[in-house]
Short mmCIF file of C-alpha atoms in Angstrom, two decimals:
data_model
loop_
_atom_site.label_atom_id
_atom_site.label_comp_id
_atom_site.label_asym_id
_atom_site.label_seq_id
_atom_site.Cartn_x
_atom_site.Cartn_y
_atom_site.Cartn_z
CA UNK A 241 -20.60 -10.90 -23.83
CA UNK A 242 -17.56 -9.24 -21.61
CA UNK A 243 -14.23 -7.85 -23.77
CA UNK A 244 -12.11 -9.30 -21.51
CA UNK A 245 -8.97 -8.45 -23.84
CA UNK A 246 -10.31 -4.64 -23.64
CA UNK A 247 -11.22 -4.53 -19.88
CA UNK A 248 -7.59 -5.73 -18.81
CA UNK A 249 -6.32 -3.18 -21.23
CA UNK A 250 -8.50 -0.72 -19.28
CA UNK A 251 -6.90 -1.96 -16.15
CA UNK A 252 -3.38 -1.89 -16.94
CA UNK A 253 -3.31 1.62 -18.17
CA UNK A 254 -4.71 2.46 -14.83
CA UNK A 255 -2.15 3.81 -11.66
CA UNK A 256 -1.88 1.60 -8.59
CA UNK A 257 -3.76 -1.38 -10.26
CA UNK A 258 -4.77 -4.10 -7.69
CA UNK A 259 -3.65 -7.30 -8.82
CA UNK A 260 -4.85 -10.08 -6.90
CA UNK A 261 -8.29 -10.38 -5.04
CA UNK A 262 -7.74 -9.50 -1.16
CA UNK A 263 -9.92 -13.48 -0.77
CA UNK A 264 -8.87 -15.83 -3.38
CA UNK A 265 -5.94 -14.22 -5.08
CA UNK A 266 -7.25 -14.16 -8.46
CA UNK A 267 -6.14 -11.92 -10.85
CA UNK A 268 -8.27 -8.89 -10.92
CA UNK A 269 -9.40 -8.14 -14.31
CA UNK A 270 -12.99 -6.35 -14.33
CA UNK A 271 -13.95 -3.29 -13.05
CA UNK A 272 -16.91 -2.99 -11.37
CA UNK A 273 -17.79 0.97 -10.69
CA UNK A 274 -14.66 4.07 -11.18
CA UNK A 275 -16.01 6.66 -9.29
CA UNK A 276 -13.23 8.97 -9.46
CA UNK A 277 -10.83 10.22 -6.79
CA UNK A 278 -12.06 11.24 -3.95
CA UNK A 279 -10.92 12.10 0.05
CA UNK A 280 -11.34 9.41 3.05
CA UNK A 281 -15.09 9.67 3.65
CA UNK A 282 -14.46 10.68 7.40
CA UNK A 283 -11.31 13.39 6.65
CA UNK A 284 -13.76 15.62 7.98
CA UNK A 285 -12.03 19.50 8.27
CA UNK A 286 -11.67 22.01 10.57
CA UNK A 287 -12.14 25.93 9.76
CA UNK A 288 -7.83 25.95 9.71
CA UNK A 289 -7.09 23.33 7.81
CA UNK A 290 -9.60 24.70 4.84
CA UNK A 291 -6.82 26.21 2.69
CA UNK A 292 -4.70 22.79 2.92
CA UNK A 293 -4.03 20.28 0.29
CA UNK A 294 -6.45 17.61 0.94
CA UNK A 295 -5.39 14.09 -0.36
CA UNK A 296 -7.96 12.14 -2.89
CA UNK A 297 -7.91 8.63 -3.55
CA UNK A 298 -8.68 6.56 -6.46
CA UNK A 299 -12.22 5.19 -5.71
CA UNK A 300 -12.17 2.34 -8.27
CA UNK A 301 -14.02 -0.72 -7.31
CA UNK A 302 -12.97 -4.01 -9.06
CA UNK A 303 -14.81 -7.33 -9.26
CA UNK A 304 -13.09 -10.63 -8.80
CA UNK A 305 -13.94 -13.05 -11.75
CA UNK A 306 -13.31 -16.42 -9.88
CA UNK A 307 -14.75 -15.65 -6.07
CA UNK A 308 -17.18 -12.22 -7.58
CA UNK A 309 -16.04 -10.58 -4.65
CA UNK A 310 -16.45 -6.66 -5.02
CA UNK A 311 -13.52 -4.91 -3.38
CA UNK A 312 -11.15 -1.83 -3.37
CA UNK A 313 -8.12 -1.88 -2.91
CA UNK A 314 -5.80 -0.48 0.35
CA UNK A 315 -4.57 3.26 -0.02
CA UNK A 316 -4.32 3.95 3.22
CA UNK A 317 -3.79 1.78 6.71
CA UNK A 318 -6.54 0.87 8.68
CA UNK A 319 -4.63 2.43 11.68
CA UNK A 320 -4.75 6.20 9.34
CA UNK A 321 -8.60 5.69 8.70
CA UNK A 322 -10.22 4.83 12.21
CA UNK A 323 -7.97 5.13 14.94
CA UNK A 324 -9.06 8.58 15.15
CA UNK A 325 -12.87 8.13 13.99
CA UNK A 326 -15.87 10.58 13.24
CA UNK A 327 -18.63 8.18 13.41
CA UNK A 328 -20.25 7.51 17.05
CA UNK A 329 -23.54 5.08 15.97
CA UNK A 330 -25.40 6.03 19.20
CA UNK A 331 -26.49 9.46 17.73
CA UNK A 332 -29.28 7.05 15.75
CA UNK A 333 -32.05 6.31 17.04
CA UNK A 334 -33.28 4.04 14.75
CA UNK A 335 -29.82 2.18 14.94
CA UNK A 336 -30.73 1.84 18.71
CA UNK A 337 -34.05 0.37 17.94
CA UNK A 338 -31.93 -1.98 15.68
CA UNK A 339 -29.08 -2.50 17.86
CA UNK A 340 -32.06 -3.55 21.46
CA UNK A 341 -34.43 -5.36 19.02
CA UNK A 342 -30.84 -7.77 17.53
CA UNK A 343 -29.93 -8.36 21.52
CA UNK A 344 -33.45 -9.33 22.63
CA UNK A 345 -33.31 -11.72 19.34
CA UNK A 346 -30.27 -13.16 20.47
CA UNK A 347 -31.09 -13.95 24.13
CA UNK A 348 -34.29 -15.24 22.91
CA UNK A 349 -33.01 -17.75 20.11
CA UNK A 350 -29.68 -18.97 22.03
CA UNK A 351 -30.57 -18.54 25.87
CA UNK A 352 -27.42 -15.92 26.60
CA UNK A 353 -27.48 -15.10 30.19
CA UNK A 354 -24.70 -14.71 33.06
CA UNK A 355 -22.60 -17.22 32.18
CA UNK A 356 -22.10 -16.33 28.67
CA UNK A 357 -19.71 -14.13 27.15
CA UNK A 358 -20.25 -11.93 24.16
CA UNK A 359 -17.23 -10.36 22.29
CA UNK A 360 -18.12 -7.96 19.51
CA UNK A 361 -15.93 -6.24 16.75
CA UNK A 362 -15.44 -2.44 15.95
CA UNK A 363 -17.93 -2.31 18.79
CA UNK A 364 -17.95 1.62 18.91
CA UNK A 365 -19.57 3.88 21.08
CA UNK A 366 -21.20 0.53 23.20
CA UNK A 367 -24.38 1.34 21.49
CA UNK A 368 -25.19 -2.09 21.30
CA UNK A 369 -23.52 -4.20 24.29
CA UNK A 370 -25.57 -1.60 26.25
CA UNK A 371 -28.22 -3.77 25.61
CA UNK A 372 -26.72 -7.20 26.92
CA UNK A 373 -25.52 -5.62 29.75
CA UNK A 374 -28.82 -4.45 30.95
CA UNK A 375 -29.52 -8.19 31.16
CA UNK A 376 -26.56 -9.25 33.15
CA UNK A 377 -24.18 -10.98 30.65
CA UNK A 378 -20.77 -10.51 30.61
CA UNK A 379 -20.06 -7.68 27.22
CA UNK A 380 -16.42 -7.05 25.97
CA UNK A 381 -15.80 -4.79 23.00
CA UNK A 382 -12.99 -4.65 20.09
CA UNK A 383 -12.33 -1.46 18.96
CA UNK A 384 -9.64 0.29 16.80
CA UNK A 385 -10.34 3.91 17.49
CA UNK A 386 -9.61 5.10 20.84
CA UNK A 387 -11.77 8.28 20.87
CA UNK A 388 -14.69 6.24 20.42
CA UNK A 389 -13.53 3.47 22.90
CA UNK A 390 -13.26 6.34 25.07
CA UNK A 391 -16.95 6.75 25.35
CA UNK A 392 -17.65 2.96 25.74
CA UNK A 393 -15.47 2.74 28.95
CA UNK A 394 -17.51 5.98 30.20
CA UNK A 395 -20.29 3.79 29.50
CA UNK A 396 -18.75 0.67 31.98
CA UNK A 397 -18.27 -1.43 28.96
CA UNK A 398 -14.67 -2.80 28.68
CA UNK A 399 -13.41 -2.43 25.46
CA UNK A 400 -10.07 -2.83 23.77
CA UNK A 401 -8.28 -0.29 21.78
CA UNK A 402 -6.99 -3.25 18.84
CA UNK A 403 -7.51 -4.08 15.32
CA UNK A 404 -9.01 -7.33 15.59
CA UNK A 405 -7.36 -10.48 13.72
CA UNK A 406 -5.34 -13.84 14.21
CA UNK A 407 -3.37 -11.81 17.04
CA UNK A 408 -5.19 -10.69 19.13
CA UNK A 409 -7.44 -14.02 18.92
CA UNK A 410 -4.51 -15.51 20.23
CA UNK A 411 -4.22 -13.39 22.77
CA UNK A 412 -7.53 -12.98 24.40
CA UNK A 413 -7.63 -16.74 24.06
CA UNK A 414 -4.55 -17.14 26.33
CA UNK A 415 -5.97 -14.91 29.01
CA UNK A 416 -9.22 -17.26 28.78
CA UNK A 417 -11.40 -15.15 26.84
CA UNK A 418 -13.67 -16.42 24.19
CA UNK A 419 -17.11 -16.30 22.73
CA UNK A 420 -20.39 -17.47 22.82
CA UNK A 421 -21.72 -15.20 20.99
CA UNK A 422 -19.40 -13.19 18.36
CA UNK A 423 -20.99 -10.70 16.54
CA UNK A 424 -19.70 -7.96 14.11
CA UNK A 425 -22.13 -5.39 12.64
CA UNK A 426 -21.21 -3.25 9.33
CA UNK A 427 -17.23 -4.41 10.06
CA UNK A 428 -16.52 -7.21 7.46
CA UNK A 429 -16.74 -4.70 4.71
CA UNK A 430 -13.91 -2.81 6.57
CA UNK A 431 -11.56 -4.97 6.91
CA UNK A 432 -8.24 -5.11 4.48
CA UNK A 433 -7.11 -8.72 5.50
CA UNK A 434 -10.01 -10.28 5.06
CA UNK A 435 -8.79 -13.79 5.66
CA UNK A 436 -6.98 -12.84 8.76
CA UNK A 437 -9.93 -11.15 9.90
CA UNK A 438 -12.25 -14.28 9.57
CA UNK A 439 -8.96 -16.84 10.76
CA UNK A 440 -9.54 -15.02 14.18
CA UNK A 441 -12.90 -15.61 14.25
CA UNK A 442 -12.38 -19.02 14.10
CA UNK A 443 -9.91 -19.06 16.80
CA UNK A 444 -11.85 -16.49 19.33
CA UNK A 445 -15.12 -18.83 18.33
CA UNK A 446 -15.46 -21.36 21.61
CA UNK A 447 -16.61 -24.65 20.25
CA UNK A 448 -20.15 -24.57 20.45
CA UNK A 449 -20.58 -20.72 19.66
CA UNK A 450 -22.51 -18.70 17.27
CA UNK A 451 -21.35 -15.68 15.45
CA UNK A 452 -23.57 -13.19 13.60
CA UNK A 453 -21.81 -10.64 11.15
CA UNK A 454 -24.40 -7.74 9.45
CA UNK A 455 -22.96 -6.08 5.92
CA UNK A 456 -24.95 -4.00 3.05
CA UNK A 457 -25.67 -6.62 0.27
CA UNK A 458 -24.03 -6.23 -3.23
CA UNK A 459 -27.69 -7.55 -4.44
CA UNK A 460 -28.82 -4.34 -2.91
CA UNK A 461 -26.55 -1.72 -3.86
CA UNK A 462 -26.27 -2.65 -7.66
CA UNK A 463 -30.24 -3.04 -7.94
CA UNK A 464 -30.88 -0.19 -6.13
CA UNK A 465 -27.86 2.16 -7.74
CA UNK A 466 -26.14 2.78 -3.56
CA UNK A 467 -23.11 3.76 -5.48
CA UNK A 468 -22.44 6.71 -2.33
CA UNK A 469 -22.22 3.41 -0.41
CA UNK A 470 -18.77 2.92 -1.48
CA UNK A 471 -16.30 3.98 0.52
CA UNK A 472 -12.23 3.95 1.61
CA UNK A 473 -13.34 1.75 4.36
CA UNK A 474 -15.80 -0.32 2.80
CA UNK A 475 -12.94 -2.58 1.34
CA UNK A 476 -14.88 -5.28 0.44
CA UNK A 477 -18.75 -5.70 -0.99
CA UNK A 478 -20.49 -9.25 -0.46
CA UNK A 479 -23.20 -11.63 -1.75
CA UNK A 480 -24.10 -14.43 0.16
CA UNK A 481 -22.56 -16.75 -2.24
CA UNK A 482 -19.05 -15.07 -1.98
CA UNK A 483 -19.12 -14.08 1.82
CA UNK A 484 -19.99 -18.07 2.42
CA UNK A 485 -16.75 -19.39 0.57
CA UNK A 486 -14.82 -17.04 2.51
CA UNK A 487 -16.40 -18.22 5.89
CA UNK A 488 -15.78 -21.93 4.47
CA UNK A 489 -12.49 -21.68 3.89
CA UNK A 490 -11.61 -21.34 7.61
CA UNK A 491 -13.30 -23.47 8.89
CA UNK A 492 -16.93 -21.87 9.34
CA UNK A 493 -20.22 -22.92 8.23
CA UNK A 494 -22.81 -20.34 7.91
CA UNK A 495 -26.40 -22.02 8.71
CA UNK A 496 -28.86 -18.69 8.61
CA UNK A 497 -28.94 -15.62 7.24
CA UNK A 498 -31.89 -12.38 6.98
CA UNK A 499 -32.41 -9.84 4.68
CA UNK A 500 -32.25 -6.74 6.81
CA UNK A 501 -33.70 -3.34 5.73
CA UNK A 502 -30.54 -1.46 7.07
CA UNK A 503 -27.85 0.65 5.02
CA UNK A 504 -30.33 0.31 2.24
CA UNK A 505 -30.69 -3.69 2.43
CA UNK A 506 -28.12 -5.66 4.18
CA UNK A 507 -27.47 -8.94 5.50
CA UNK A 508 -26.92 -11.22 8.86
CA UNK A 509 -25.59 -14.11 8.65
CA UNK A 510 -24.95 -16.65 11.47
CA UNK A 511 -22.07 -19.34 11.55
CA UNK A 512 -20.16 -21.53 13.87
CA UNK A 513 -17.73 -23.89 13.86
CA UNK A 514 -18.05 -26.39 10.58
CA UNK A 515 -17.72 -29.86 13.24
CA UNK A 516 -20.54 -28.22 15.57
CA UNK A 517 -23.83 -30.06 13.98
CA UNK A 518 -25.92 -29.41 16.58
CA UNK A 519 -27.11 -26.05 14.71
CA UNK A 520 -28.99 -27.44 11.38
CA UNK A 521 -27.78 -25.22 8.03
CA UNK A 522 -31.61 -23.46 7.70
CA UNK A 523 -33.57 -23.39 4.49
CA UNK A 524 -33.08 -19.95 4.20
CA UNK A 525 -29.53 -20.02 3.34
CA UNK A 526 -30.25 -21.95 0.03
CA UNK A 527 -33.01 -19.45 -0.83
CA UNK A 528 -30.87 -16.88 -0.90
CA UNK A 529 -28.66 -18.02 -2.92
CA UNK A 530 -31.01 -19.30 -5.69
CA UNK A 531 -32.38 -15.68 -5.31
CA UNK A 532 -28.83 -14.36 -5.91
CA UNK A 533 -28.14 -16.84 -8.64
CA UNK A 534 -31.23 -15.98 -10.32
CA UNK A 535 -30.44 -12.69 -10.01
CA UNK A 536 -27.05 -13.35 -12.32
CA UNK A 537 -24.73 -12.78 -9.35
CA UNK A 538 -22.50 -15.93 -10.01
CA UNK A 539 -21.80 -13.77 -13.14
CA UNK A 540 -19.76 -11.05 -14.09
CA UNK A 541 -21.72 -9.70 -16.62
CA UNK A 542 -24.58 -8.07 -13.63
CA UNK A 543 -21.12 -6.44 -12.11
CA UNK A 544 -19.66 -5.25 -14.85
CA UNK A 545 -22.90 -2.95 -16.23
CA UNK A 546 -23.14 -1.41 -12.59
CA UNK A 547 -21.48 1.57 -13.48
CA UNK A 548 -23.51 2.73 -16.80
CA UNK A 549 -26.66 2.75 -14.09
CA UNK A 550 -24.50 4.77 -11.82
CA UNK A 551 -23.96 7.66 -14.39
CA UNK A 552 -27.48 7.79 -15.31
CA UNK A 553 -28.65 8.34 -11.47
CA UNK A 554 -25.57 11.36 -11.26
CA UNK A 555 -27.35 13.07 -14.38
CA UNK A 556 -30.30 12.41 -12.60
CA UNK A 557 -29.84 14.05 -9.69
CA UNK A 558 -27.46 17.21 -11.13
CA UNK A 559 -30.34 18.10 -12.76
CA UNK A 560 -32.70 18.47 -10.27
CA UNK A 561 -30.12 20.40 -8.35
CA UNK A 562 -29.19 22.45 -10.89
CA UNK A 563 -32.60 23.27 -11.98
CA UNK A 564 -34.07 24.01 -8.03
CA UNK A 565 -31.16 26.47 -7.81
CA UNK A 566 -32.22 28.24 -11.24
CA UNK A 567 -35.36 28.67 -9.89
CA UNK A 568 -33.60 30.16 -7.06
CA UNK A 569 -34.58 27.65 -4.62
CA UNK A 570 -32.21 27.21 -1.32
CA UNK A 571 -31.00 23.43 -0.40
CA UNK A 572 -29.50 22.77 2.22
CA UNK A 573 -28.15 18.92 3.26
CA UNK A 574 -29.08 17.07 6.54
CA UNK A 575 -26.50 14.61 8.04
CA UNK A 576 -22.82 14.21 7.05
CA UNK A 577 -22.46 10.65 7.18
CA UNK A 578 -19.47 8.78 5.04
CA UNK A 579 -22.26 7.82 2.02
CA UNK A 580 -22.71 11.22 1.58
CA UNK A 581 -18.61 12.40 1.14
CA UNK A 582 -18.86 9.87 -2.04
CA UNK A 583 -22.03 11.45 -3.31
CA UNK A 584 -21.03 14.85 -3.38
CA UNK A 585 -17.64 14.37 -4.54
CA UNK A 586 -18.15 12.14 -7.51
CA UNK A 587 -21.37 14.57 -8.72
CA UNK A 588 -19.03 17.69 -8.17
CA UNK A 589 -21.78 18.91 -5.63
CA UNK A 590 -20.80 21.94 -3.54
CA UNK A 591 -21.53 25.02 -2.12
CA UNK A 592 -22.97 26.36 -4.92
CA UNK A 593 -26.06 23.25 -5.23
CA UNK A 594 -25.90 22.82 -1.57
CA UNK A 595 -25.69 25.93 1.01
CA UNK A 596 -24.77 23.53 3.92
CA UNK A 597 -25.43 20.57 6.00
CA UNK A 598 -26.59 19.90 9.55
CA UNK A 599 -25.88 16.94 11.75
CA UNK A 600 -26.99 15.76 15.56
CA UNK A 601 -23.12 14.56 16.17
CA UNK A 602 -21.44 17.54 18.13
CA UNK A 603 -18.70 16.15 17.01
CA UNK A 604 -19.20 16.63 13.52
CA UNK A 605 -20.82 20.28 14.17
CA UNK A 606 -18.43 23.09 13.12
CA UNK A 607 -16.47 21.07 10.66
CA UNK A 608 -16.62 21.24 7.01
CA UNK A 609 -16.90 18.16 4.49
CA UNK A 610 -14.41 16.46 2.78
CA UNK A 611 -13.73 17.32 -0.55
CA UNK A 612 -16.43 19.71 -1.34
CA UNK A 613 -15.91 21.37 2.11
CA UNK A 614 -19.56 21.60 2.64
CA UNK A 615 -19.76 23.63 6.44
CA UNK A 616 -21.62 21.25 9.41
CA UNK A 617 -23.77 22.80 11.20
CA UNK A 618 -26.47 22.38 14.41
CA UNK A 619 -29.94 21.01 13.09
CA UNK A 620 -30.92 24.23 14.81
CA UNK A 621 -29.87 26.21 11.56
CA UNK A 622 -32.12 24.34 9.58
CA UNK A 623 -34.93 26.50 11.68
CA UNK A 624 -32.99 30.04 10.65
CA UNK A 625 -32.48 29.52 7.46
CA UNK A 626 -35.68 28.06 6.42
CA UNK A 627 -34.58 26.38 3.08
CA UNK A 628 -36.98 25.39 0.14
CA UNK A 629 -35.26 21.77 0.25
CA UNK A 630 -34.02 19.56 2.60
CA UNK A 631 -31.55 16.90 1.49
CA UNK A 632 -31.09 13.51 3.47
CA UNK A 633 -28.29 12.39 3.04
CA UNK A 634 -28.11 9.33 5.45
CA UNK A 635 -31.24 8.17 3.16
CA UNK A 636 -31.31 4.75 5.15
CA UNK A 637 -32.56 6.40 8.19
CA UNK A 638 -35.05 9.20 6.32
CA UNK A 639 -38.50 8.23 7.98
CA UNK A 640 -36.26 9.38 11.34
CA UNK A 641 -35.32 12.37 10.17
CA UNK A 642 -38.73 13.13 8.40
CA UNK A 643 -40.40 12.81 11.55
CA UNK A 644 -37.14 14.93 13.21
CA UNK A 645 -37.74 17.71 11.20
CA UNK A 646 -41.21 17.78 9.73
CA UNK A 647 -41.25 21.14 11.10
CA UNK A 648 -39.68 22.69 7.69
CA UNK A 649 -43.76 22.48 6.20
CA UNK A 650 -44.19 25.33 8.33
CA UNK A 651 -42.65 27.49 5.70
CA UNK A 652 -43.51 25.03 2.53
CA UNK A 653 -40.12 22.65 3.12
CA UNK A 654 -40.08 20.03 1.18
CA UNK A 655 -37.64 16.53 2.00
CA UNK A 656 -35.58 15.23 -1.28
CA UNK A 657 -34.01 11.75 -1.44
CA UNK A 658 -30.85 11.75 -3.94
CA UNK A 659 -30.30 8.38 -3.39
CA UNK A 660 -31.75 5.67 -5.11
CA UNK A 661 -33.20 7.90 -7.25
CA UNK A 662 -34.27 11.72 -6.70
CA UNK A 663 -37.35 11.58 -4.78
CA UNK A 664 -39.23 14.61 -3.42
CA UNK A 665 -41.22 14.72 0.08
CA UNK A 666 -43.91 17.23 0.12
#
């Protein structure tokens, strides 16, 4: 049984309390995990700005107890956090593989070709509408942050520098652009205005289109502990049962979804307009909710226990640190993605556990992380310094990086996984 009188008492002697849910304006009463205060997860630093005040953030998730929609709430704008980004997703190869395989499935299932259009959101480096150009359909890319627009252009894929929402729907639709096929992948979860965000799907939708939209799963992340998942970006955490009302209530029927293996378990869902019938709602939509319901998340009480699971994996994993270091073992970290900011600064991890990290983004290399201020360095250093452990810290891509850098059993290297639970690779 919840203590609801206790848990709002919790919440109200808190700073900066949220008070509605960003979906269905319900009072927010229930935390879900408080992981502290921590920097943006991409406030990446440079060797001059080391002895400057950095600014932390409460990362305090709350649950809504009428929609369950997991969510934190907005610190800073959207226009501070990615106009200027750190994150280009074409130095992955196994986000490639991901990002060809998804197109091919597309083309295949809905017969895209040269007179289609296909519009997607945050659409990044063009690591994916690569893809549909190669075969010949028309590509146009959303995207907030104009570094990493930048690149796309270089690429020849137009893309426009804009937050996407009821706007610039409007706007695209007046100059005769809509889509066939809108697609979104790991950008719901980053959105503050949720319903304006979804509003302009509806609008940028043509009639008989299909949208797909990709997101970690909340089933996922609570039953797997992915606390390092959460994020000042990631504003909002979905099941399929929420992430369907929300689609509903403008308009949009969602008739598949998959279970992906990406980000540590994620889904895909696929909707279109609610008054298109052609496209059947599939089976698999009420299987995974039954699985979800079964699984208590029409409950509060699964949300609300998260974060005694998340302390016991941050003991977990301190002590394995801690004890590899008293045995004078040397760690060092590979990657520097934003999971791995929330990680380190909620288990206090630093210099002193971990010597440093490496990363294949050159624009990453020679910076220093967040918070803990962790140096970034070329994988090439991994090779000098020959540490005892190496730490992945993007764990959702590990069998990459495994095979990357198996060369560390040359000198007795061994791989650890933090994250879902410490996990050594001989």
């Amino acid at each position: 049984m919840i203590d609801r009188t206790q848990n709002s008492k919790l919440l109200k002697g808190a700073n900066s309390v949220p008070s509605k849910c960003r979906f269905c304006s319900h009072p927010l009463e229930y935390t879900f995990v408080n992981l502290g205060m921590s920097p943006l997860a991409n406030a990446f630093l440079s060797q001059e700005h080391l002895n400057c005040a950095e600014k932390f953030y409460p990362l305090h998730t709350y649950v809504c107890g009428n929609c369950f929609l997991v969510q934190l709430e907005e610190f800073e704008s959207p226009d501070s956090i990615f106009s200027d980004y750190a994150y280009f997703s074409s130095y992955s190869d196994s986000w490639l593989r991901h990002a060809k395989n998804y197109t091919d499935l597309m083309v295949e299932r809905f017969g895209f070709d040269a007179n289609s259009q296909v519009i997607e959101l945050a659409s990044n480096d063009g690591y994916l509408l690569q893809y549909f150009q190669h075969k010949g359909i028309p590509v146009l890319g959303i995207e907030p942050a104009a570094n990493v627009a930048k690149v796309a252009e270089e690429k020849g894929i137009p893309t426009l520098v804009n937050f996407f929402g009821v706007e610039t729907a409007k706007e695209l639709v007046s100059k005769g652009k809509q889509a066939d096929l809108l697609l979104g992948n790991n950008v719901l979860a980053h959105v503050p205005d949720l319903n304006d965000f979804v509003a302009g799907m509806k609008i940028i939708l043509k009639s008989n289109g299909v949208l797909t939209m990709e997101f970690p799963h909340v089933l996922q992340l609570i039953k797997n502990n992915l606390f390092d998942t959460i994020y000042h970006e990631h504003f909002s955490y979905f099941s399929l049962l929420t992430v369907e009302k929300v689609f509903a209530t403008h308009g949009l029927t969602l008739f598949d979804v998959e279970e992906l293996p990406t980000h540590g378990g994620s889904l895909r869902i696929y909707g279109r307009h609610e008054d298109f019938e052609s496209i059947a709602v599939g089976d698999r939509i009420s299987q995974l909710k039954s699985k979800e319901v079964q699984a208590g998340l029409n409950q509060i009480e699964i949300y609300v226990g998260f974060g005694e699971q998340v302390k016991s994996t941050k003991r977990q994993m301190l002590s394995f640190l801690i004890d590899a270091k008293n045995q004078g073992k040397s760690i060092a970290g590979y990657g520097a993605p934003a999971k791995a900011n929330t990680l380190l600064n909620y288990c206090g991890i630093r210099t002193d556990l971990i010597d440093y990290t490496v990363d294949l983004s050159p624009h990453k290399q020679g910076l220093f992380l967040p918070g803990t201020q962790i140096p970034i360095y070329h994988p090439d250093k991994i090779r000098e310094t020959k540490p005892d452990y190496l730490a992945i810290l993007p764990w959702n891509i590990k069998d990459e990086i495994v095979s990357q850098m198996d060369y560390i059993r040359e000198w007795g290297g061994k791989f650890v996984v933090l994250i879902p639970q410490v996990e050594v690779i001989g």
